[in-house]
Amino acid sequence: MLNKIIGLTTTLKIWNTLERTYVVASHSRVLELCTEIQSIKKDGLIVDEYVLKLKNIANKLASIGEPVSD
């Protein structure tokens, strides 16, 4: 990460560089988590474990600014 911002002279340039770098990663992560939700199966889990898995994925989405709506 440091190599991306060395030589940048303003905080705005640093912010914009970091934002461009991590927005792409965030978008990929959102798609990955949405796919995980869509493909989740109960597969012998008890209901509590299944719901916990769904909640964990939903919490991960919320933590990156993409909350799951009801």
CHARMM-style PDB file with segment names, atoms N, HN, CA, C and O in Angstrom:
ATOM      1  N   MET     1       0.822  -1.177   0.000  1.00  0.00      PROA
ATOM      2  CA  MET     1       0.000   0.000   0.000  1.00  0.00      PROA
ATOM      3  C   MET     1       0.873   1.251   0.000  1.00  0.00      PROA
ATOM      4  O   MET     1       0.567   2.218  -0.697  1.00  0.00      PROA
ATOM      5  N   LEU     2       1.927   1.240   0.753  1.00  0.00      PROA
ATOM      6  HN  LEU     2       2.176   0.454   1.319  1.00  0.00      PROA
ATOM      7  CA  LEU     2       2.788   2.412   0.849  1.00  0.00      PROA
ATOM      8  C   LEU     2       3.358   2.800  -0.512  1.00  0.00      PROA
ATOM      9  O   LEU     2       3.500   3.983  -0.821  1.00  0.00      PROA
ATOM     10  N   ASN     3       3.683   1.790  -1.322  1.00  0.00      PROA
ATOM     11  HN  ASN     3       3.567   0.829  -1.071  1.00  0.00      PROA
ATOM     12  CA  ASN     3       4.244   2.094  -2.640  1.00  0.00      PROA
ATOM     13  C   ASN     3       3.247   2.819  -3.545  1.00  0.00      PROA
ATOM     14  O   ASN     3       3.656   3.473  -4.505  1.00  0.00      PROA
ATOM     15  N   LYS     4       1.967   2.716  -3.261  1.00  0.00      PROA
ATOM     16  HN  LYS     4       1.635   2.185  -2.482  1.00  0.00      PROA
ATOM     17  CA  LYS     4       0.948   3.408  -4.059  1.00  0.00      PROA
ATOM     18  C   LYS     4       0.853   4.889  -3.716  1.00  0.00      PROA
ATOM     19  O   LYS     4       0.412   5.691  -4.540  1.00  0.00      PROA
ATOM     20  N   ILE     5       1.264   5.256  -2.505  1.00  0.00      PROA
ATOM     21  HN  ILE     5       1.622   4.605  -1.835  1.00  0.00      PROA
ATOM     22  CA  ILE     5       1.081   6.652  -2.092  1.00  0.00      PROA
ATOM     23  C   ILE     5       2.379   7.435  -1.931  1.00  0.00      PROA
ATOM     24  O   ILE     5       2.351   8.654  -1.757  1.00  0.00      PROA
ATOM     25  N   ILE     6       3.519   6.744  -1.987  1.00  0.00      PROA
ATOM     26  HN  ILE     6       3.542   5.754  -2.129  1.00  0.00      PROA
ATOM     27  CA  ILE     6       4.800   7.458  -1.895  1.00  0.00      PROA
ATOM     28  C   ILE     6       4.893   8.423  -3.069  1.00  0.00      PROA
ATOM     29  O   ILE     6       4.641   8.054  -4.216  1.00  0.00      PROA
ATOM     30  N   GLY     7       5.248   9.627  -2.773  1.00  0.00      PROA
ATOM     31  HN  GLY     7       5.453   9.927  -1.841  1.00  0.00      PROA
ATOM     32  CA  GLY     7       5.403  10.628  -3.814  1.00  0.00      PROA
ATOM     33  C   GLY     7       4.166  11.483  -4.042  1.00  0.00      PROA
ATOM     34  O   GLY     7       4.238  12.514  -4.711  1.00  0.00      PROA
ATOM     35  N   LEU     8       3.037  11.064  -3.494  1.00  0.00      PROA
ATOM     36  HN  LEU     8       2.978  10.227  -2.950  1.00  0.00      PROA
ATOM     37  CA  LEU     8       1.834  11.887  -3.622  1.00  0.00      PROA
ATOM     38  C   LEU     8       1.964  13.066  -2.666  1.00  0.00      PROA
ATOM     39  O   LEU     8       2.419  12.915  -1.532  1.00  0.00      PROA
ATOM     40  N   THR     9       1.565  14.226  -3.132  1.00  0.00      PROA
ATOM     41  HN  THR     9       1.196  14.350  -4.053  1.00  0.00      PROA
ATOM     42  CA  THR     9       1.884  15.449  -2.386  1.00  0.00      PROA
ATOM     43  C   THR     9       0.744  16.016  -1.557  1.00  0.00      PROA
ATOM     44  O   THR     9       0.969  16.896  -0.726  1.00  0.00      PROA
ATOM     45  N   THR    10      -0.471  15.533  -1.763  1.00  0.00      PROA
ATOM     46  HN  THR    10      -0.654  14.818  -2.438  1.00  0.00      PROA
ATOM     47  CA  THR    10      -1.585  16.063  -0.968  1.00  0.00      PROA
ATOM     48  C   THR    10      -2.402  14.910  -0.399  1.00  0.00      PROA
ATOM     49  O   THR    10      -2.376  13.789  -0.908  1.00  0.00      PROA
ATOM     50  N   THR    11      -3.121  15.219   0.663  1.00  0.00      PROA
ATOM     51  HN  THR    11      -3.142  16.129   1.076  1.00  0.00      PROA
ATOM     52  CA  THR    11      -3.983  14.190   1.251  1.00  0.00      PROA
ATOM     53  C   THR    11      -5.101  13.810   0.289  1.00  0.00      PROA
ATOM     54  O   THR    11      -5.557  12.667   0.295  1.00  0.00      PROA
ATOM     55  N   LEU    12      -5.546  14.746  -0.531  1.00  0.00      PROA
ATOM     56  HN  LEU    12      -5.176  15.675  -0.536  1.00  0.00      PROA
ATOM     57  CA  LEU    12      -6.588  14.437  -1.510  1.00  0.00      PROA
ATOM     58  C   LEU    12      -6.090  13.417  -2.529  1.00  0.00      PROA
ATOM     59  O   LEU    12      -6.812  12.481  -2.875  1.00  0.00      PROA
ATOM     60  N   LYS    13      -4.873  13.590  -3.005  1.00  0.00      PROA
ATOM     61  HN  LYS    13      -4.287  14.350  -2.723  1.00  0.00      PROA
ATOM     62  CA  LYS    13      -4.306  12.627  -3.959  1.00  0.00      PROA
ATOM     63  C   LYS    13      -4.146  11.257  -3.309  1.00  0.00      PROA
ATOM     64  O   LYS    13      -4.411  10.230  -3.935  1.00  0.00      PROA
ATOM     65  N   ILE    14      -3.713  11.247  -2.057  1.00  0.00      PROA
ATOM     66  HN  ILE    14      -3.497  12.081  -1.548  1.00  0.00      PROA
ATOM     67  CA  ILE    14      -3.573   9.979  -1.329  1.00  0.00      PROA
ATOM     68  C   ILE    14      -4.937   9.318  -1.178  1.00  0.00      PROA
ATOM     69  O   ILE    14      -5.086   8.129  -1.461  1.00  0.00      PROA
ATOM     70  N   TRP    15      -5.926  10.077  -0.735  1.00  0.00      PROA
ATOM     71  HN  TRP    15      -5.805  11.042  -0.505  1.00  0.00      PROA
ATOM     72  CA  TRP    15      -7.275   9.545  -0.540  1.00  0.00      PROA
ATOM     73  C   TRP    15      -7.825   8.980  -1.846  1.00  0.00      PROA
ATOM     74  O   TRP    15      -8.333   7.859  -1.867  1.00  0.00      PROA
ATOM     75  N   ASN    16      -7.732   9.735  -2.921  1.00  0.00      PROA
ATOM     76  HN  ASN    16      -7.319  10.646  -2.904  1.00  0.00      PROA
ATOM     77  CA  ASN    16      -8.267   9.288  -4.211  1.00  0.00      PROA
ATOM     78  C   ASN    16      -7.587   8.015  -4.691  1.00  0.00      PROA
ATOM     79  O   ASN    16      -8.245   7.127  -5.233  1.00  0.00      PROA
ATOM     80  N   THR    17      -6.284   7.920  -4.498  1.00  0.00      PROA
ATOM     81  HN  THR    17      -5.750   8.642  -4.058  1.00  0.00      PROA
ATOM     82  CA  THR    17      -5.548   6.721  -4.896  1.00  0.00      PROA
ATOM     83  C   THR    17      -6.005   5.510  -4.089  1.00  0.00      PROA
ATOM     84  O   THR    17      -6.259   4.445  -4.652  1.00  0.00      PROA
ATOM     85  N   LEU    18      -6.109   5.672  -2.782  1.00  0.00      PROA
ATOM     86  HN  LEU    18      -5.903   6.538  -2.325  1.00  0.00      PROA
ATOM     87  CA  LEU    18      -6.552   4.563  -1.929  1.00  0.00      PROA
ATOM     88  C   LEU    18      -8.000   4.186  -2.218  1.00  0.00      PROA
ATOM     89  O   LEU    18      -8.347   3.005  -2.232  1.00  0.00      PROA
ATOM     90  N   GLU    19      -8.830   5.172  -2.445  1.00  0.00      PROA
ATOM     91  HN  GLU    19      -8.548   6.132  -2.434  1.00  0.00      PROA
ATOM     92  CA  GLU    19     -10.234   4.903  -2.745  1.00  0.00      PROA
ATOM     93  C   GLU    19     -10.364   4.095  -4.034  1.00  0.00      PROA
ATOM     94  O   GLU    19     -11.105   3.112  -4.072  1.00  0.00      PROA
ATOM     95  N   ARG    20      -9.665   4.490  -5.076  1.00  0.00      PROA
ATOM     96  HN  ARG    20      -9.063   5.289  -5.045  1.00  0.00      PROA
ATOM     97  CA  ARG    20      -9.717   3.741  -6.345  1.00  0.00      PROA
ATOM     98  C   ARG    20      -9.250   2.304  -6.148  1.00  0.00      PROA
ATOM     99  O   ARG    20      -9.816   1.376  -6.726  1.00  0.00      PROA
ATOM    100  N   THR    21      -8.228   2.127  -5.339  1.00  0.00      PROA
ATOM    101  HN  THR    21      -7.768   2.881  -4.870  1.00  0.00      PROA
ATOM    102  CA  THR    21      -7.685   0.792  -5.095  1.00  0.00      PROA
ATOM    103  C   THR    21      -8.686  -0.097  -4.369  1.00  0.00      PROA
ATOM    104  O   THR    21      -8.888  -1.249  -4.752  1.00  0.00      PROA
ATOM    105  N   TYR    22      -9.310   0.431  -3.329  1.00  0.00      PROA
ATOM    106  HN  TYR    22      -9.146   1.367  -3.018  1.00  0.00      PROA
ATOM    107  CA  TYR    22     -10.144  -0.406  -2.477  1.00  0.00      PROA
ATOM    108  C   TYR    22     -11.608  -0.461  -2.870  1.00  0.00      PROA
ATOM    109  O   TYR    22     -12.311  -1.371  -2.430  1.00  0.00      PROA
ATOM    110  N   VAL    23     -12.093   0.453  -3.664  1.00  0.00      PROA
ATOM    111  HN  VAL    23     -11.522   1.192  -4.021  1.00  0.00      PROA
ATOM    112  CA  VAL    23     -13.477   0.375  -4.137  1.00  0.00      PROA
ATOM    113  C   VAL    23     -13.639  -0.853  -5.018  1.00  0.00      PROA
ATOM    114  O   VAL    23     -14.644  -1.557  -4.921  1.00  0.00      PROA
ATOM    115  N   VAL    24     -12.673  -1.114  -5.864  1.00  0.00      PROA
ATOM    116  HN  VAL    24     -11.856  -0.542  -5.942  1.00  0.00      PROA
ATOM    117  CA  VAL    24     -12.731  -2.300  -6.721  1.00  0.00      PROA
ATOM    118  C   VAL    24     -12.750  -3.556  -5.868  1.00  0.00      PROA
ATOM    119  O   VAL    24     -13.527  -4.474  -6.131  1.00  0.00      PROA
ATOM    120  N   ALA    25     -11.904  -3.606  -4.852  1.00  0.00      PROA
ATOM    121  HN  ALA    25     -11.273  -2.861  -4.638  1.00  0.00      PROA
ATOM    122  CA  ALA    25     -11.870  -4.763  -3.959  1.00  0.00      PROA
ATOM    123  C   ALA    25     -13.192  -4.913  -3.227  1.00  0.00      PROA
ATOM    124  O   ALA    25     -13.676  -6.032  -3.052  1.00  0.00      PROA
ATOM    125  N   SER    26     -13.784  -3.810  -2.797  1.00  0.00      PROA
ATOM    126  HN  SER    26     -13.391  -2.902  -2.938  1.00  0.00      PROA
ATOM    127  CA  SER    26     -15.058  -3.868  -2.092  1.00  0.00      PROA
ATOM    128  C   SER    26     -16.161  -4.392  -2.993  1.00  0.00      PROA
ATOM    129  O   SER    26     -16.985  -5.203  -2.569  1.00  0.00      PROA
ATOM    130  N   HSD    27     -16.178  -3.929  -4.239  1.00  0.00      PROA
ATOM    131  HN  HSD    27     -15.509  -3.270  -4.583  1.00  0.00      PROA
ATOM    132  CA  HSD    27     -17.204  -4.386  -5.175  1.00  0.00      PROA
ATOM    133  C   HSD    27     -17.080  -5.893  -5.397  1.00  0.00      PROA
ATOM    134  O   HSD    27     -18.083  -6.605  -5.427  1.00  0.00      PROA
ATOM    135  N   SER    28     -15.868  -6.366  -5.548  1.00  0.00      PROA
ATOM    136  HN  SER    28     -15.052  -5.788  -5.523  1.00  0.00      PROA
ATOM    137  CA  SER    28     -15.650  -7.803  -5.716  1.00  0.00      PROA
ATOM    138  C   SER    28     -16.118  -8.566  -4.490  1.00  0.00      PROA
ATOM    139  O   SER    28     -16.717  -9.635  -4.606  1.00  0.00      PROA
ATOM    140  N   ARG    29     -15.845  -8.019  -3.320  1.00  0.00      PROA
ATOM    141  HN  ARG    29     -15.358  -7.151  -3.225  1.00  0.00      PROA
ATOM    142  CA  ARG    29     -16.248  -8.672  -2.071  1.00  0.00      PROA
ATOM    143  C   ARG    29     -17.765  -8.712  -1.936  1.00  0.00      PROA
ATOM    144  O   ARG    29     -18.320  -9.711  -1.478  1.00  0.00      PROA
ATOM    145  N   VAL    30     -18.442  -7.627  -2.333  1.00  0.00      PROA
ATOM    146  HN  VAL    30     -17.991  -6.816  -2.705  1.00  0.00      PROA
ATOM    147  CA  VAL    30     -19.909  -7.593  -2.302  1.00  0.00      PROA
ATOM    148  C   VAL    30     -20.462  -8.695  -3.189  1.00  0.00      PROA
ATOM    149  O   VAL    30     -21.357  -9.434  -2.776  1.00  0.00      PROA
ATOM    150  N   LEU    31     -19.943  -8.812  -4.394  1.00  0.00      PROA
ATOM    151  HN  LEU    31     -19.216  -8.213  -4.729  1.00  0.00      PROA
ATOM    152  CA  LEU    31     -20.415  -9.858  -5.305  1.00  0.00      PROA
ATOM    153  C   LEU    31     -20.167 -11.246  -4.730  1.00  0.00      PROA
ATOM    154  O   LEU    31     -21.017 -12.131  -4.828  1.00  0.00      PROA
ATOM    155  N   GLU    32     -19.004 -11.426  -4.134  1.00  0.00      PROA
ATOM    156  HN  GLU    32     -18.313 -10.707  -4.055  1.00  0.00      PROA
ATOM    157  CA  GLU    32     -18.665 -12.715  -3.531  1.00  0.00      PROA
ATOM    158  C   GLU    32     -19.638 -13.070  -2.405  1.00  0.00      PROA
ATOM    159  O   GLU    32     -20.122 -14.200  -2.332  1.00  0.00      PROA
ATOM    160  N   LEU    33     -19.921 -12.113  -1.535  1.00  0.00      PROA
ATOM    161  HN  LEU    33     -19.529 -11.195  -1.594  1.00  0.00      PROA
ATOM    162  CA  LEU    33     -20.822 -12.371  -0.412  1.00  0.00      PROA
ATOM    163  C   LEU    33     -22.260 -12.580  -0.874  1.00  0.00      PROA
ATOM    164  O   LEU    33     -22.969 -13.416  -0.314  1.00  0.00      PROA
ATOM    165  N   CYS    34     -22.700 -11.837  -1.881  1.00  0.00      PROA
ATOM    166  HN  CYS    34     -22.124 -11.158  -2.336  1.00  0.00      PROA
ATOM    167  CA  CYS    34     -24.054 -12.034  -2.420  1.00  0.00      PROA
ATOM    168  C   CYS    34     -24.190 -13.424  -3.025  1.00  0.00      PROA
ATOM    169  O   CYS    34     -25.217 -14.082  -2.859  1.00  0.00      PROA
ATOM    170  N   THR    35     -23.170 -13.863  -3.715  1.00  0.00      PROA
ATOM    171  HN  THR    35     -22.335 -13.330  -3.850  1.00  0.00      PROA
ATOM    172  CA  THR    35     -23.174 -15.214  -4.280  1.00  0.00      PROA
ATOM    173  C   THR    35     -23.226 -16.250  -3.168  1.00  0.00      PROA
ATOM    174  O   THR    35     -23.915 -17.264  -3.283  1.00  0.00      PROA
ATOM    175  N   GLU    36     -22.495 -15.990  -2.092  1.00  0.00      PROA
ATOM    176  HN  GLU    36     -21.935 -15.167  -1.998  1.00  0.00      PROA
ATOM    177  CA  GLU    36     -22.505 -16.896  -0.943  1.00  0.00      PROA
ATOM    178  C   GLU    36     -23.910 -17.022  -0.355  1.00  0.00      PROA
ATOM    179  O   GLU    36     -24.356 -18.124  -0.037  1.00  0.00      PROA
ATOM    180  N   ILE    37     -24.604 -15.891  -0.213  1.00  0.00      PROA
ATOM    181  HN  ILE    37     -24.241 -14.996  -0.471  1.00  0.00      PROA
ATOM    182  CA  ILE    37     -25.972 -15.919   0.322  1.00  0.00      PROA
ATOM    183  C   ILE    37     -26.888 -16.707  -0.607  1.00  0.00      PROA
ATOM    184  O   ILE    37     -27.699 -17.511  -0.145  1.00  0.00      PROA
ATOM    185  N   GLN    38     -26.766 -16.484  -1.905  1.00  0.00      PROA
ATOM    186  HN  GLN    38     -26.108 -15.831  -2.280  1.00  0.00      PROA
ATOM    187  CA  GLN    38     -27.647 -17.142  -2.868  1.00  0.00      PROA
ATOM    188  C   GLN    38     -27.407 -18.644  -2.950  1.00  0.00      PROA
ATOM    189  O   GLN    38     -28.319 -19.400  -3.284  1.00  0.00      PROA
ATOM    190  N   SER    39     -26.195 -19.078  -2.650  1.00  0.00      PROA
ATOM    191  HN  SER    39     -25.454 -18.463  -2.378  1.00  0.00      PROA
ATOM    192  CA  SER    39     -25.889 -20.496  -2.808  1.00  0.00      PROA
ATOM    193  C   SER    39     -25.849 -21.266  -1.488  1.00  0.00      PROA
ATOM    194  O   SER    39     -25.554 -22.461  -1.478  1.00  0.00      PROA
ATOM    195  N   ILE    40     -26.140 -20.594  -0.387  1.00  0.00      PROA
ATOM    196  HN  ILE    40     -26.379 -19.623  -0.396  1.00  0.00      PROA
ATOM    197  CA  ILE    40     -26.067 -21.257   0.915  1.00  0.00      PROA
ATOM    198  C   ILE    40     -27.138 -22.351   1.016  1.00  0.00      PROA
ATOM    199  O   ILE    40     -28.270 -22.185   0.562  1.00  0.00      PROA
ATOM    200  N   LYS    41     -26.746 -23.458   1.617  1.00  0.00      PROA
ATOM    201  HN  LYS    41     -25.826 -23.593   1.986  1.00  0.00      PROA
ATOM    202  CA  LYS    41     -27.658 -24.591   1.795  1.00  0.00      PROA
ATOM    203  C   LYS    41     -27.632 -25.011   3.253  1.00  0.00      PROA
ATOM    204  O   LYS    41     -26.640 -24.830   3.960  1.00  0.00      PROA
ATOM    205  N   LYS    42     -28.737 -25.571   3.677  1.00  0.00      PROA
ATOM    206  HN  LYS    42     -29.543 -25.719   3.103  1.00  0.00      PROA
ATOM    207  CA  LYS    42     -28.835 -26.001   5.070  1.00  0.00      PROA
ATOM    208  C   LYS    42     -27.915 -27.196   5.322  1.00  0.00      PROA
ATOM    209  O   LYS    42     -27.283 -27.267   6.376  1.00  0.00      PROA
ATOM    210  N   ASP    43     -27.829 -28.122   4.393  1.00  0.00      PROA
ATOM    211  HN  ASP    43     -28.342 -28.065   3.537  1.00  0.00      PROA
ATOM    212  CA  ASP    43     -26.902 -29.264   4.452  1.00  0.00      PROA
ATOM    213  C   ASP    43     -26.701 -29.868   5.838  1.00  0.00      PROA
ATOM    214  O   ASP    43     -25.568 -29.994   6.303  1.00  0.00      PROA
ATOM    215  N   GLY    44     -27.781 -30.238   6.490  1.00  0.00      PROA
ATOM    216  HN  GLY    44     -28.701 -30.136   6.112  1.00  0.00      PROA
ATOM    217  CA  GLY    44     -27.680 -30.917   7.769  1.00  0.00      PROA
ATOM    218  C   GLY    44     -27.422 -30.019   8.970  1.00  0.00      PROA
ATOM    219  O   GLY    44     -27.340 -30.503  10.099  1.00  0.00      PROA
ATOM    220  N   LEU    45     -27.294 -28.727   8.740  1.00  0.00      PROA
ATOM    221  HN  LEU    45     -27.361 -28.334   7.823  1.00  0.00      PROA
ATOM    222  CA  LEU    45     -27.111 -27.809   9.864  1.00  0.00      PROA
ATOM    223  C   LEU    45     -28.423 -27.674  10.625  1.00  0.00      PROA
ATOM    224  O   LEU    45     -29.504 -27.772  10.044  1.00  0.00      PROA
ATOM    225  N   ILE    46     -28.315 -27.448  11.923  1.00  0.00      PROA
ATOM    226  HN  ILE    46     -27.437 -27.369  12.394  1.00  0.00      PROA
ATOM    227  CA  ILE    46     -29.537 -27.126  12.651  1.00  0.00      PROA
ATOM    228  C   ILE    46     -29.910 -25.689  12.278  1.00  0.00      PROA
ATOM    229  O   ILE    46     -29.072 -24.925  11.799  1.00  0.00      PROA
ATOM    230  N   VAL    47     -31.156 -25.338  12.502  1.00  0.00      PROA
ATOM    231  HN  VAL    47     -31.836 -25.959  12.892  1.00  0.00      PROA
ATOM    232  CA  VAL    47     -31.668 -24.036  12.073  1.00  0.00      PROA
ATOM    233  C   VAL    47     -30.831 -22.893  12.647  1.00  0.00      PROA
ATOM    234  O   VAL    47     -30.533 -21.931  11.939  1.00  0.00      PROA
ATOM    235  N   ASP    48     -30.454 -22.990  13.910  1.00  0.00      PROA
ATOM    236  HN  ASP    48     -30.697 -23.772  14.484  1.00  0.00      PROA
ATOM    237  CA  ASP    48     -29.654 -21.928  14.534  1.00  0.00      PROA
ATOM    238  C   ASP    48     -28.328 -21.707  13.796  1.00  0.00      PROA
ATOM    239  O   ASP    48     -27.915 -20.568  13.578  1.00  0.00      PROA
ATOM    240  N   GLU    49     -27.667 -22.807  13.416  1.00  0.00      PROA
ATOM    241  HN  GLU    49     -28.002 -23.732  13.593  1.00  0.00      PROA
ATOM    242  CA  GLU    49     -26.391 -22.690  12.696  1.00  0.00      PROA
ATOM    243  C   GLU    49     -26.593 -22.075  11.316  1.00  0.00      PROA
ATOM    244  O   GLU    49     -25.792 -21.255  10.868  1.00  0.00      PROA
ATOM    245  N   TYR    50     -27.663 -22.478  10.651  1.00  0.00      PROA
ATOM    246  HN  TYR    50     -28.314 -23.145  11.014  1.00  0.00      PROA
ATOM    247  CA  TYR    50     -27.984 -21.968   9.315  1.00  0.00      PROA
ATOM    248  C   TYR    50     -28.255 -20.463   9.368  1.00  0.00      PROA
ATOM    249  O   TYR    50     -27.727 -19.701   8.558  1.00  0.00      PROA
ATOM    250  N   VAL    51     -29.073 -20.049  10.318  1.00  0.00      PROA
ATOM    251  HN  VAL    51     -29.502 -20.667  10.977  1.00  0.00      PROA
ATOM    252  CA  VAL    51     -29.398 -18.629  10.477  1.00  0.00      PROA
ATOM    253  C   VAL    51     -28.139 -17.843  10.850  1.00  0.00      PROA
ATOM    254  O   VAL    51     -27.949 -16.723  10.375  1.00  0.00      PROA
ATOM    255  N   LEU    52     -27.292 -18.408  11.684  1.00  0.00      PROA
ATOM    256  HN  LEU    52     -27.447 -19.317  12.070  1.00  0.00      PROA
ATOM    257  CA  LEU    52     -26.052 -17.751  12.070  1.00  0.00      PROA
ATOM    258  C   LEU    52     -25.149 -17.517  10.854  1.00  0.00      PROA
ATOM    259  O   LEU    52     -24.532 -16.460  10.724  1.00  0.00      PROA
ATOM    260  N   LYS    53     -25.079 -18.516   9.965  1.00  0.00      PROA
ATOM    261  HN  LYS    53     -25.580 -19.375  10.070  1.00  0.00      PROA
ATOM    262  CA  LYS    53     -24.289 -18.349   8.738  1.00  0.00      PROA
ATOM    263  C   LYS    53     -24.826 -17.192   7.904  1.00  0.00      PROA
ATOM    264  O   LYS    53     -24.060 -16.368   7.403  1.00  0.00      PROA
ATOM    265  N   LEU    54     -26.148 -17.137   7.759  1.00  0.00      PROA
ATOM    266  HN  LEU    54     -26.770 -17.806   8.166  1.00  0.00      PROA
ATOM    267  CA  LEU    54     -26.764 -16.043   6.994  1.00  0.00      PROA
ATOM    268  C   LEU    54     -26.502 -14.691   7.651  1.00  0.00      PROA
ATOM    269  O   LEU    54     -26.182 -13.714   6.973  1.00  0.00      PROA
ATOM    270  N   LYS    55     -26.641 -14.643   8.970  1.00  0.00      PROA
ATOM    271  HN  LYS    55     -26.902 -15.436   9.520  1.00  0.00      PROA
ATOM    272  CA  LYS    55     -26.411 -13.389   9.695  1.00  0.00      PROA
ATOM    273  C   LYS    55     -24.959 -12.930   9.556  1.00  0.00      PROA
ATOM    274  O   LYS    55     -24.696 -11.738   9.401  1.00  0.00      PROA
ATOM    275  N   ASN    56     -24.027 -13.865   9.611  1.00  0.00      PROA
ATOM    276  HN  ASN    56     -24.241 -14.834   9.738  1.00  0.00      PROA
ATOM    277  CA  ASN    56     -22.614 -13.514   9.472  1.00  0.00      PROA
ATOM    278  C   ASN    56     -22.328 -12.894   8.110  1.00  0.00      PROA
ATOM    279  O   ASN    56     -21.599 -11.907   8.013  1.00  0.00      PROA
ATOM    280  N   ILE    57     -22.895 -13.466   7.072  1.00  0.00      PROA
ATOM    281  HN  ILE    57     -23.487 -14.269   7.151  1.00  0.00      PROA
ATOM    282  CA  ILE    57     -22.703 -12.914   5.731  1.00  0.00      PROA
ATOM    283  C   ILE    57     -23.361 -11.542   5.638  1.00  0.00      PROA
ATOM    284  O   ILE    57     -22.782 -10.609   5.081  1.00  0.00      PROA
ATOM    285  N   ALA    58     -24.562 -11.420   6.177  1.00  0.00      PROA
ATOM    286  HN  ALA    58     -25.032 -12.178   6.629  1.00  0.00      PROA
ATOM    287  CA  ALA    58     -25.261 -10.126   6.161  1.00  0.00      PROA
ATOM    288  C   ALA    58     -24.469  -9.074   6.930  1.00  0.00      PROA
ATOM    289  O   ALA    58     -24.404  -7.920   6.506  1.00  0.00      PROA
ATOM    290  N   ASN    59     -23.871  -9.454   8.045  1.00  0.00      PROA
ATOM    291  HN  ASN    59     -23.924 -10.392   8.390  1.00  0.00      PROA
ATOM    292  CA  ASN    59     -23.051  -8.523   8.822  1.00  0.00      PROA
ATOM    293  C   ASN    59     -21.807  -8.094   8.051  1.00  0.00      PROA
ATOM    294  O   ASN    59     -21.402  -6.933   8.111  1.00  0.00      PROA
ATOM    295  N   LYS    60     -21.204  -9.031   7.329  1.00  0.00      PROA
ATOM    296  HN  LYS    60     -21.533  -9.974   7.280  1.00  0.00      PROA
ATOM    297  CA  LYS    60     -20.038  -8.691   6.508  1.00  0.00      PROA
ATOM    298  C   LYS    60     -20.425  -7.688   5.428  1.00  0.00      PROA
ATOM    299  O   LYS    60     -19.689  -6.738   5.162  1.00  0.00      PROA
ATOM    300  N   LEU    61     -21.580  -7.901   4.808  1.00  0.00      PROA
ATOM    301  HN  LEU    61     -22.178  -8.673   5.024  1.00  0.00      PROA
ATOM    302  CA  LEU    61     -22.057  -6.958   3.793  1.00  0.00      PROA
ATOM    303  C   LEU    61     -22.314  -5.584   4.407  1.00  0.00      PROA
ATOM    304  O   LEU    61     -21.942  -4.563   3.829  1.00  0.00      PROA
ATOM    305  N   ALA    62     -22.939  -5.560   5.561  1.00  0.00      PROA
ATOM    306  HN  ALA    62     -23.242  -6.390   6.030  1.00  0.00      PROA
ATOM    307  CA  ALA    62     -23.222  -4.282   6.225  1.00  0.00      PROA
ATOM    308  C   ALA    62     -21.929  -3.557   6.592  1.00  0.00      PROA
ATOM    309  O   ALA    62     -21.860  -2.330   6.523  1.00  0.00      PROA
ATOM    310  N   SER    63     -20.912  -4.313   6.979  1.00  0.00      PROA
ATOM    311  HN  SER    63     -20.968  -5.310   7.035  1.00  0.00      PROA
ATOM    312  CA  SER    63     -19.656  -3.687   7.396  1.00  0.00      PROA
ATOM    313  C   SER    63     -18.911  -3.026   6.244  1.00  0.00      PROA
ATOM    314  O   SER    63     -18.048  -2.178   6.469  1.00  0.00      PROA
ATOM    315  N   ILE    64     -19.236  -3.409   5.015  1.00  0.00      PROA
ATOM    316  HN  ILE    64     -19.937  -4.098   4.832  1.00  0.00      PROA
ATOM    317  CA  ILE    64     -18.607  -2.758   3.857  1.00  0.00      PROA
ATOM    318  C   ILE    64     -19.592  -1.843   3.132  1.00  0.00      PROA
ATOM    319  O   ILE    64     -19.397  -1.478   1.973  1.00  0.00      PROA
ATOM    320  N   GLY    65     -20.656  -1.484   3.853  1.00  0.00      PROA
ATOM    321  HN  GLY    65     -20.814  -1.780   4.795  1.00  0.00      PROA
ATOM    322  CA  GLY    65     -21.574  -0.477   3.326  1.00  0.00      PROA
ATOM    323  C   GLY    65     -22.652  -0.988   2.398  1.00  0.00      PROA
ATOM    324  O   GLY    65     -23.228  -0.210   1.638  1.00  0.00      PROA
ATOM    325  N   GLU    66     -22.938  -2.276   2.439  1.00  0.00      PROA
ATOM    326  HN  GLU    66     -22.470  -2.908   3.057  1.00  0.00      PROA
ATOM    327  CA  GLU    66     -23.978  -2.873   1.598  1.00  0.00      PROA
ATOM    328  C   GLU    66     -24.932  -3.699   2.449  1.00  0.00      PROA
ATOM    329  O   GLU    66     -24.957  -4.923   2.328  1.00  0.00      PROA
ATOM    330  N   PRO    67     -25.718  -3.053   3.307  1.00  0.00      PROA
ATOM    331  CA  PRO    67     -26.617  -3.822   4.174  1.00  0.00      PROA
ATOM    332  C   PRO    67     -27.663  -4.588   3.373  1.00  0.00      PROA
ATOM    333  O   PRO    67     -28.108  -4.142   2.315  1.00  0.00      PROA
ATOM    334  N   VAL    68     -28.042  -5.737   3.892  1.00  0.00      PROA
ATOM    335  HN  VAL    68     -27.680  -6.100   4.751  1.00  0.00      PROA
ATOM    336  CA  VAL    68     -29.060  -6.572   3.260  1.00  0.00      PROA
ATOM    337  C   VAL    68     -30.422  -6.061   3.699  1.00  0.00      PROA
ATOM    338  O   VAL    68     -30.668  -5.882   4.892  1.00  0.00      PROA
ATOM    339  N   SER    69     -31.300  -5.828   2.743  1.00  0.00      PROA
ATOM    340  HN  SER    69     -31.100  -5.974   1.774  1.00  0.00      PROA
ATOM    341  CA  SER    69     -32.646  -5.373   3.096  1.00  0.00      PROA
ATOM    342  C   SER    69     -33.538  -6.574   3.374  1.00  0.00      PROA
ATOM    343  O   SER    69     -33.247  -7.689   2.940  1.00  0.00      PROA
ATOM    344  N   ASP    70     -34.612  -6.343   4.091  1.00  0.00      PROA
ATOM    345  HN  ASP    70     -34.849  -5.437   4.443  1.00  0.00      PROA
ATOM    346  CA  ASP    70     -35.562  -7.411   4.398  1.00  0.00      PROA
ATOM    347  C   ASP    70     -36.232  -7.805   3.133  1.00  0.00      PROA
ATOM    348  OT1 ASP    70     -37.082  -8.695   3.136  1.00  0.00      PROA
TER     349      ASP     70
END
